[in-house]
Amino acid sequence: MKVTMVGISGSGKTTYMSSLYETLGDAGQNDAGFCLAPRSMQPFDKAILSIGDFSRFSLADTFSWPDGTQQTTVWPFTVFYNSKPVTYFDWIDYRGGILTEITDIPDSNDTSEITKSEISDLASHIELSNAVILVVDAFVLTYYSNIKEARHRSGARRIHEIFTTYSRVYPNRNLTFVIMLTKADTVDSKWKSDNYAPLIERGLEVFNQMVSLCKQNPDWQGGIVPVSAVGEGNAKRTVVPTGDVMHPFKSEDKIIGFPAPLNAEHVLFYCLGQTLKQMKVEAHKSIKQREKELSEVLKKAGLVNKIWSLITRKPDAESIARAILEEKNKDYEVLSQFEPHIEPLLNKALERVRRIA
């Protein structure tokens, strides 16, 4: 299973990794029984090193923001529930500037080979992902009164262009996505009433084209949720208008309290829960389809087929069909081990994630 974050530079992708560590790391604050750890098949000492690498995202250790991602990184994770593995997934974090470069390059002949490779890698990750997290700065959404400007400044327009193309190329493919409104603690109080309802409505307005795509594609499942890496009152933002039309304001965020992430785990739980649910449905369909195919084979595989099999000493059609079905059943058995955890994951997510109907 693959989960990819999509967002422009500064939208909060890497900092979200920090909130995941604080919430779902082995020493996290999550009380729902779920835990997240880097996947490692190495001996104990090597496994500790991989966890230590994840812990470098800790905000509580340094009270400073992590550096932005300079190159695409794939993180293999395991999700545990009450200390037992629930599912595995790969988390892709890429350099945010790529999103801008995809739509701003005037002439592909002038693009460096490195940039072309990075763009190709990003496209491949999105193409192979079961779930995508669309990352957008909540402060940017609310700073600009003009919806079109907010859409442009936040990267929503570029995200829509990418997924419009995705929808055309893959019209019948399942896709789970979450619009993650980062830095929710920095917006004005008027956007925070009723559990951030005004901010969510603003997000849906800015991403209205993505909402439309979701409604047009019955195999898409979308959600939206506000998130903060440190929680209310634990960061102070200073904003200075510049008068520059290209960069209208400068902002500086300083951590002033112990980090208490808001809704970080709900984003991931929605991605995993919804994807596993879709996989379960597809697995049931697959088993039923193969059972039907086996039945058809058995009707055709009469006595002549069995006699010929004895003469040639090769498996008959019935044996081959049953072997294929048995192999597929084994795949489903692996998924079925996760089934009891799918609804808890999804139900926990939907405590905060609003579905996009």
Short mmCIF file of C-alpha atoms in Angstrom, two decimals:
data_model
loop_
_atom_site.label_atom_id
_atom_site.label_comp_id
_atom_site.label_asym_id
_atom_site.label_seq_id
_atom_site.Cartn_x
_atom_site.Cartn_y
_atom_site.Cartn_z
CA MET A 1 0.00 0.00 0.00
CA LYS A 2 1.32 3.43 -0.90
CA VAL A 3 0.42 6.88 0.48
CA THR A 4 1.75 10.03 -1.22
CA MET A 5 1.65 13.66 -0.04
CA VAL A 6 1.03 16.32 -2.69
CA GLY A 7 1.55 20.01 -1.92
CA ILE A 8 3.66 23.04 -2.78
CA SER A 9 6.79 24.06 -0.86
CA GLY A 10 5.99 25.36 2.61
CA SER A 11 2.56 23.73 2.79
CA GLY A 12 3.62 21.57 5.71
CA LYS A 13 4.38 18.10 4.30
CA THR A 14 7.58 17.43 6.24
CA THR A 15 6.24 19.04 9.42
CA TYR A 16 3.29 16.67 9.21
CA MET A 17 5.80 13.83 9.53
CA SER A 18 6.75 15.43 12.85
CA SER A 19 3.16 15.40 14.07
CA LEU A 20 2.88 11.73 13.09
CA TYR A 21 5.95 10.96 15.16
CA GLU A 22 4.60 12.84 18.17
CA THR A 23 1.16 11.20 17.86
CA LEU A 24 1.81 7.68 16.58
CA GLY A 25 5.48 7.05 17.29
CA ASP A 26 6.32 4.48 19.97
CA ALA A 27 6.40 7.26 22.56
CA GLY A 28 3.44 9.12 21.04
CA GLN A 29 0.39 10.67 22.67
CA ASN A 30 -2.23 8.60 20.83
CA ASP A 31 -4.59 6.70 23.16
CA ALA A 32 -6.58 4.76 20.53
CA GLY A 33 -4.25 1.77 20.61
CA PHE A 34 -2.56 2.48 17.27
CA CYS A 35 1.17 2.93 16.78
CA LEU A 36 3.43 3.66 13.80
CA ALA A 37 7.00 2.47 13.34
CA PRO A 38 9.47 2.26 10.46
CA ARG A 39 9.33 -1.21 8.93
CA SER A 40 12.55 -3.12 9.44
CA MET A 41 13.52 -6.76 8.88
CA GLN A 42 16.94 -6.10 10.37
CA PRO A 43 18.34 -7.28 13.75
CA PHE A 44 17.36 -5.36 16.88
CA ASP A 45 20.26 -2.89 16.75
CA LYS A 46 19.49 -1.99 13.11
CA ALA A 47 15.76 -1.71 13.87
CA ILE A 48 16.55 0.77 16.65
CA LEU A 49 18.53 2.85 14.16
CA SER A 50 15.54 3.05 11.80
CA ILE A 51 13.30 4.23 14.66
CA GLY A 52 15.96 6.75 15.60
CA ASP A 53 15.89 8.08 12.06
CA PHE A 54 12.13 8.61 12.37
CA SER A 55 12.63 10.34 15.73
CA ARG A 56 14.65 13.10 14.08
CA PHE A 57 11.28 14.61 13.21
CA SER A 58 10.47 15.14 16.88
CA LEU A 59 9.31 18.70 17.61
CA ALA A 60 9.43 18.11 21.36
CA ASP A 61 13.20 17.47 21.32
CA THR A 62 14.27 20.68 19.60
CA PHE A 63 11.19 22.96 19.65
CA SER A 64 12.08 23.88 16.08
CA TRP A 65 10.59 23.08 12.71
CA PRO A 66 12.19 20.37 10.53
CA ASP A 67 13.99 21.34 7.36
CA GLY A 68 11.96 21.03 4.17
CA THR A 69 12.40 17.92 2.05
CA GLN A 70 15.16 18.35 -0.54
CA GLN A 71 14.67 15.04 -2.31
CA THR A 72 12.00 12.37 -2.61
CA THR A 73 12.09 9.94 0.31
CA VAL A 74 10.17 6.68 0.64
CA TRP A 75 9.43 5.62 4.23
CA PRO A 76 8.30 2.00 4.79
CA PHE A 77 6.00 1.87 7.84
CA THR A 78 4.07 -0.70 9.85
CA VAL A 79 0.85 0.24 11.67
CA PHE A 80 0.30 -1.59 14.96
CA TYR A 81 -2.92 -1.97 16.92
CA ASN A 82 -2.44 -3.00 20.56
CA SER A 83 1.13 -4.03 19.69
CA LYS A 84 0.04 -6.28 16.82
CA PRO A 85 0.78 -5.40 13.17
CA VAL A 86 -2.32 -4.21 11.34
CA THR A 87 -1.00 -3.27 7.91
CA TYR A 88 2.04 -2.06 6.02
CA PHE A 89 2.43 0.94 3.77
CA ASP A 90 5.02 3.09 2.03
CA TRP A 91 4.92 6.82 2.71
CA ILE A 92 6.32 9.08 -0.02
CA ASP A 93 7.61 12.55 0.91
CA TYR A 94 8.97 14.57 -2.01
CA ARG A 95 10.47 17.99 -2.66
CA GLY A 96 7.51 20.39 -2.75
CA GLY A 97 8.98 22.55 -5.51
CA ILE A 98 8.31 19.76 -8.00
CA LEU A 99 4.58 20.54 -7.93
CA THR A 100 5.27 24.10 -9.07
CA GLU A 101 7.72 22.96 -11.73
CA ILE A 102 5.22 20.55 -13.26
CA THR A 103 2.87 23.35 -14.33
CA ASP A 104 5.28 26.30 -14.58
CA ILE A 105 7.83 24.90 -17.05
CA PRO A 106 7.46 26.93 -20.27
CA ASP A 107 9.59 24.67 -22.44
CA SER A 108 10.33 21.08 -21.49
CA ASN A 109 13.49 21.24 -23.62
CA ASP A 110 14.95 23.72 -21.11
CA THR A 111 14.23 21.47 -18.12
CA SER A 112 17.19 19.81 -16.44
CA GLU A 113 17.40 16.04 -16.57
CA ILE A 114 17.31 15.92 -12.75
CA THR A 115 14.06 17.88 -12.65
CA LYS A 116 12.54 15.73 -15.39
CA SER A 117 13.48 12.63 -13.41
CA GLU A 118 11.96 14.04 -10.22
CA ILE A 119 8.73 14.94 -11.99
CA SER A 120 8.59 11.48 -13.53
CA ASP A 121 9.14 9.91 -10.10
CA LEU A 122 6.36 12.00 -8.56
CA ALA A 123 3.97 11.05 -11.36
CA SER A 124 4.84 7.39 -10.83
CA HIS A 125 4.26 7.64 -7.07
CA ILE A 126 0.85 9.25 -7.59
CA GLU A 127 0.01 6.67 -10.26
CA LEU A 128 0.83 3.76 -7.94
CA SER A 129 -0.63 5.25 -4.74
CA ASN A 130 -3.70 3.83 -3.03
CA ALA A 131 -4.22 7.12 -1.19
CA VAL A 132 -3.08 10.70 -1.67
CA ILE A 133 -2.90 13.49 0.91
CA LEU A 134 -3.43 16.95 -0.60
CA VAL A 135 -1.51 19.32 1.66
CA VAL A 136 -2.47 22.99 1.84
CA ASP A 137 -1.62 25.81 4.26
CA ALA A 138 -4.83 26.81 6.08
CA PHE A 139 -3.47 30.29 6.79
CA VAL A 140 -2.96 30.92 3.07
CA LEU A 141 -6.53 29.80 2.38
CA THR A 142 -7.90 32.38 4.80
CA TYR A 143 -5.42 35.22 4.19
CA TYR A 144 -6.68 35.98 0.68
CA SER A 145 -10.30 37.08 0.36
CA ASN A 146 -10.30 36.39 -3.38
CA ILE A 147 -11.04 32.69 -3.89
CA LYS A 148 -9.14 32.51 -7.18
CA GLU A 149 -6.06 34.01 -5.55
CA ALA A 150 -6.33 31.65 -2.58
CA ARG A 151 -6.65 28.76 -5.02
CA HIS A 152 -3.52 29.87 -6.86
CA ARG A 153 -1.39 30.78 -3.80
CA SER A 154 -2.22 27.57 -1.95
CA GLY A 155 -1.37 25.23 -4.82
CA ALA A 156 -4.97 24.01 -5.13
CA ARG A 157 -5.06 24.97 -8.80
CA ARG A 158 -1.97 22.92 -9.60
CA ILE A 159 -3.28 19.96 -7.62
CA HIS A 160 -6.53 20.11 -9.57
CA GLU A 161 -4.68 20.14 -12.90
CA ILE A 162 -2.74 17.02 -11.94
CA PHE A 163 -5.77 15.06 -10.77
CA THR A 164 -7.93 16.14 -13.69
CA THR A 165 -5.34 14.46 -15.89
CA TYR A 166 -5.28 11.46 -13.53
CA SER A 167 -9.07 11.17 -13.82
CA ARG A 168 -8.90 11.20 -17.62
CA VAL A 169 -6.15 8.59 -17.80
CA TYR A 170 -7.67 6.34 -15.12
CA PRO A 171 -11.45 6.89 -15.29
CA ASN A 172 -12.34 3.70 -13.37
CA ARG A 173 -9.59 3.49 -10.76
CA ASN A 174 -10.14 3.63 -7.00
CA LEU A 175 -8.59 6.66 -5.32
CA THR A 176 -8.70 7.77 -1.71
CA PHE A 177 -7.65 11.34 -0.95
CA VAL A 178 -7.70 13.71 2.01
CA ILE A 179 -7.48 17.50 1.78
CA MET A 180 -5.30 18.28 4.80
CA LEU A 181 -5.55 21.90 6.02
CA THR A 182 -2.24 22.34 7.83
CA LYS A 183 -1.29 25.07 10.34
CA ALA A 184 -4.94 25.30 11.44
CA ASP A 185 -3.86 26.80 14.75
CA THR A 186 -2.56 29.93 12.95
CA VAL A 187 -5.87 31.03 11.38
CA ASP A 188 -8.06 33.76 12.88
CA SER A 189 -10.47 32.63 15.60
CA LYS A 190 -13.50 33.23 13.34
CA TRP A 191 -12.42 30.22 11.27
CA LYS A 192 -12.21 27.93 14.31
CA SER A 193 -15.79 27.98 15.59
CA ASP A 194 -17.81 24.76 15.71
CA ASN A 195 -14.71 22.57 15.48
CA TYR A 196 -13.22 24.51 12.51
CA ALA A 197 -16.42 24.31 10.43
CA PRO A 198 -15.83 27.71 8.68
CA LEU A 199 -12.27 26.69 7.79
CA ILE A 200 -13.49 23.38 6.36
CA GLU A 201 -16.10 25.19 4.26
CA ARG A 202 -13.39 27.54 2.99
CA GLY A 203 -11.24 24.54 2.08
CA LEU A 204 -14.10 22.94 0.16
CA GLU A 205 -14.67 26.23 -1.68
CA VAL A 206 -11.02 26.56 -2.67
CA PHE A 207 -10.89 22.90 -3.69
CA ASN A 208 -14.30 22.95 -5.36
CA GLN A 209 -12.85 21.54 -8.57
CA MET A 210 -11.38 18.58 -6.68
CA VAL A 211 -14.73 18.11 -4.97
CA SER A 212 -16.40 18.03 -8.40
CA LEU A 213 -13.93 15.42 -9.63
CA CYS A 214 -14.74 13.28 -6.59
CA LYS A 215 -18.47 13.48 -7.32
CA GLN A 216 -17.89 12.59 -10.98
CA ASN A 217 -15.81 9.51 -10.10
CA PRO A 218 -17.84 6.92 -8.15
CA ASP A 219 -14.64 5.02 -7.29
CA TRP A 220 -13.10 8.01 -5.50
CA GLN A 221 -13.41 8.55 -1.75
CA GLY A 222 -12.50 12.02 -0.43
CA GLY A 223 -12.26 13.74 2.91
CA ILE A 224 -11.12 17.04 4.43
CA VAL A 225 -9.72 17.83 7.87
CA PRO A 226 -7.85 20.67 9.65
CA VAL A 227 -4.51 19.71 11.18
CA SER A 228 -1.91 21.34 13.40
CA ALA A 229 1.53 19.93 14.13
CA VAL A 230 1.75 21.57 17.56
CA GLY A 231 -1.87 22.29 18.56
CA GLU A 232 -3.70 25.39 19.69
CA GLY A 233 -1.66 27.95 21.62
CA ASN A 234 1.68 26.20 21.16
CA ALA A 235 3.00 28.31 18.28
CA LYS A 236 3.16 32.04 17.68
CA ARG A 237 2.92 33.40 14.14
CA THR A 238 4.25 36.80 13.13
CA VAL A 239 2.95 38.11 9.79
CA VAL A 240 4.43 41.11 7.98
CA PRO A 241 2.85 42.43 4.72
CA THR A 242 5.48 43.13 2.08
CA GLY A 243 3.63 45.12 -0.58
CA ASP A 244 5.17 42.73 -3.12
CA VAL A 245 2.51 41.26 -5.41
CA MET A 246 4.58 38.11 -5.91
CA HIS A 247 5.06 37.52 -2.16
CA PRO A 248 2.42 39.57 -0.32
CA PHE A 249 3.50 38.62 3.20
CA LYS A 250 6.28 37.09 5.24
CA SER A 251 5.54 34.89 8.21
CA GLU A 252 7.53 33.38 11.02
CA ASP A 253 6.27 30.65 13.33
CA LYS A 254 7.88 29.99 16.69
CA ILE A 255 7.03 27.03 18.92
CA ILE A 256 6.21 28.39 22.39
CA GLY A 257 4.55 25.40 24.04
CA PHE A 258 4.90 21.64 24.24
CA PRO A 259 3.64 20.15 20.93
CA ALA A 260 0.20 18.55 21.09
CA PRO A 261 -0.69 17.70 17.45
CA LEU A 262 -4.27 18.16 16.30
CA ASN A 263 -5.94 15.53 14.07
CA ALA A 264 -2.64 14.20 12.69
CA GLU A 265 -3.56 10.55 13.15
CA HIS A 266 -7.04 10.97 11.64
CA VAL A 267 -5.56 11.82 8.23
CA LEU A 268 -3.52 8.63 8.09
CA PHE A 269 -6.30 6.48 9.56
CA TYR A 270 -8.70 7.68 6.86
CA CYS A 271 -6.21 6.82 4.11
CA LEU A 272 -5.47 3.36 5.49
CA GLY A 273 -8.98 2.50 6.61
CA GLN A 274 -10.63 3.54 3.36
CA THR A 275 -7.99 1.80 1.24
CA LEU A 276 -8.22 -1.45 3.22
CA LYS A 277 -12.02 -1.31 2.95
CA GLN A 278 -11.78 -0.97 -0.83
CA MET A 279 -9.26 -3.81 -0.97
CA LYS A 280 -11.62 -6.01 1.04
CA VAL A 281 -14.51 -5.32 -1.34
CA GLU A 282 -12.30 -6.01 -4.37
CA ALA A 283 -11.02 -9.22 -2.76
CA HIS A 284 -14.57 -10.49 -2.22
CA LYS A 285 -15.44 -9.66 -5.84
CA SER A 286 -12.28 -11.40 -7.04
CA ILE A 287 -12.99 -14.58 -5.08
CA LYS A 288 -16.58 -14.73 -6.32
CA GLN A 289 -15.46 -14.13 -9.90
CA ARG A 290 -12.88 -16.90 -9.74
CA GLU A 291 -15.35 -19.27 -8.15
CA LYS A 292 -17.66 -18.55 -11.09
CA GLU A 293 -14.81 -19.15 -13.55
CA LEU A 294 -13.96 -22.41 -11.76
CA SER A 295 -17.57 -23.52 -12.06
CA GLU A 296 -17.46 -22.86 -15.81
CA VAL A 297 -14.21 -24.82 -16.13
CA LEU A 298 -15.69 -27.76 -14.22
CA LYS A 299 -18.66 -27.85 -16.59
CA LYS A 300 -16.33 -28.07 -19.57
CA ALA A 301 -13.72 -30.34 -17.96
CA GLY A 302 -15.47 -33.67 -18.51
CA LEU A 303 -14.27 -37.25 -18.58
CA VAL A 304 -12.29 -36.82 -21.83
CA ASN A 305 -10.21 -34.06 -20.23
CA LYS A 306 -9.41 -36.27 -17.22
CA ILE A 307 -8.44 -39.25 -19.40
CA TRP A 308 -6.16 -37.03 -21.52
CA SER A 309 -4.58 -35.71 -18.31
CA LEU A 310 -3.79 -39.28 -17.19
CA ILE A 311 -2.23 -40.11 -20.57
CA THR A 312 -0.08 -36.96 -20.75
CA ARG A 313 0.61 -36.87 -16.99
CA LYS A 314 -0.18 -33.18 -16.96
CA PRO A 315 -2.65 -31.39 -14.65
CA ASP A 316 -6.21 -31.31 -15.96
CA ALA A 317 -8.17 -28.07 -16.35
CA GLU A 318 -9.97 -28.62 -13.05
CA SER A 319 -6.72 -28.97 -11.08
CA ILE A 320 -5.23 -25.87 -12.68
CA ALA A 321 -8.35 -23.82 -11.96
CA ARG A 322 -8.47 -24.99 -8.35
CA ALA A 323 -4.77 -24.17 -7.87
CA ILE A 324 -5.33 -20.62 -9.17
CA LEU A 325 -8.33 -20.15 -6.89
CA GLU A 326 -6.39 -21.48 -3.91
CA GLU A 327 -3.57 -19.01 -4.58
CA LYS A 328 -6.01 -16.10 -4.73
CA ASN A 329 -7.65 -17.34 -1.54
CA LYS A 330 -4.27 -17.15 0.18
CA ASP A 331 -3.99 -13.49 -0.86
CA TYR A 332 -7.40 -12.83 0.63
CA GLU A 333 -6.48 -14.66 3.86
CA VAL A 334 -3.65 -12.19 4.38
CA LEU A 335 -6.05 -9.28 3.94
CA SER A 336 -8.66 -10.96 6.16
CA GLN A 337 -6.21 -10.82 9.07
CA PHE A 338 -6.57 -7.04 8.89
CA GLU A 339 -10.35 -7.01 8.54
CA PRO A 340 -11.16 -6.64 12.26
CA HIS A 341 -9.06 -3.46 12.33
CA ILE A 342 -10.52 -1.76 9.25
CA GLU A 343 -13.65 -0.36 10.86
CA PRO A 344 -11.83 0.86 14.02
CA LEU A 345 -9.35 2.70 11.79
CA LEU A 346 -12.05 4.27 9.66
CA ASN A 347 -14.36 5.10 12.56
CA LYS A 348 -11.53 6.81 14.42
CA ALA A 349 -10.72 8.84 11.29
CA LEU A 350 -14.31 9.93 10.75
CA GLU A 351 -14.42 11.47 14.22
CA ARG A 352 -12.61 14.42 12.61
CA VAL A 353 -12.44 13.87 8.86
CA ARG A 354 -15.46 15.16 6.94
CA ARG A 355 -16.39 13.04 3.96
CA ILE A 356 -16.70 14.70 0.56
CA ALA A 357 -19.97 13.39 -0.83
#
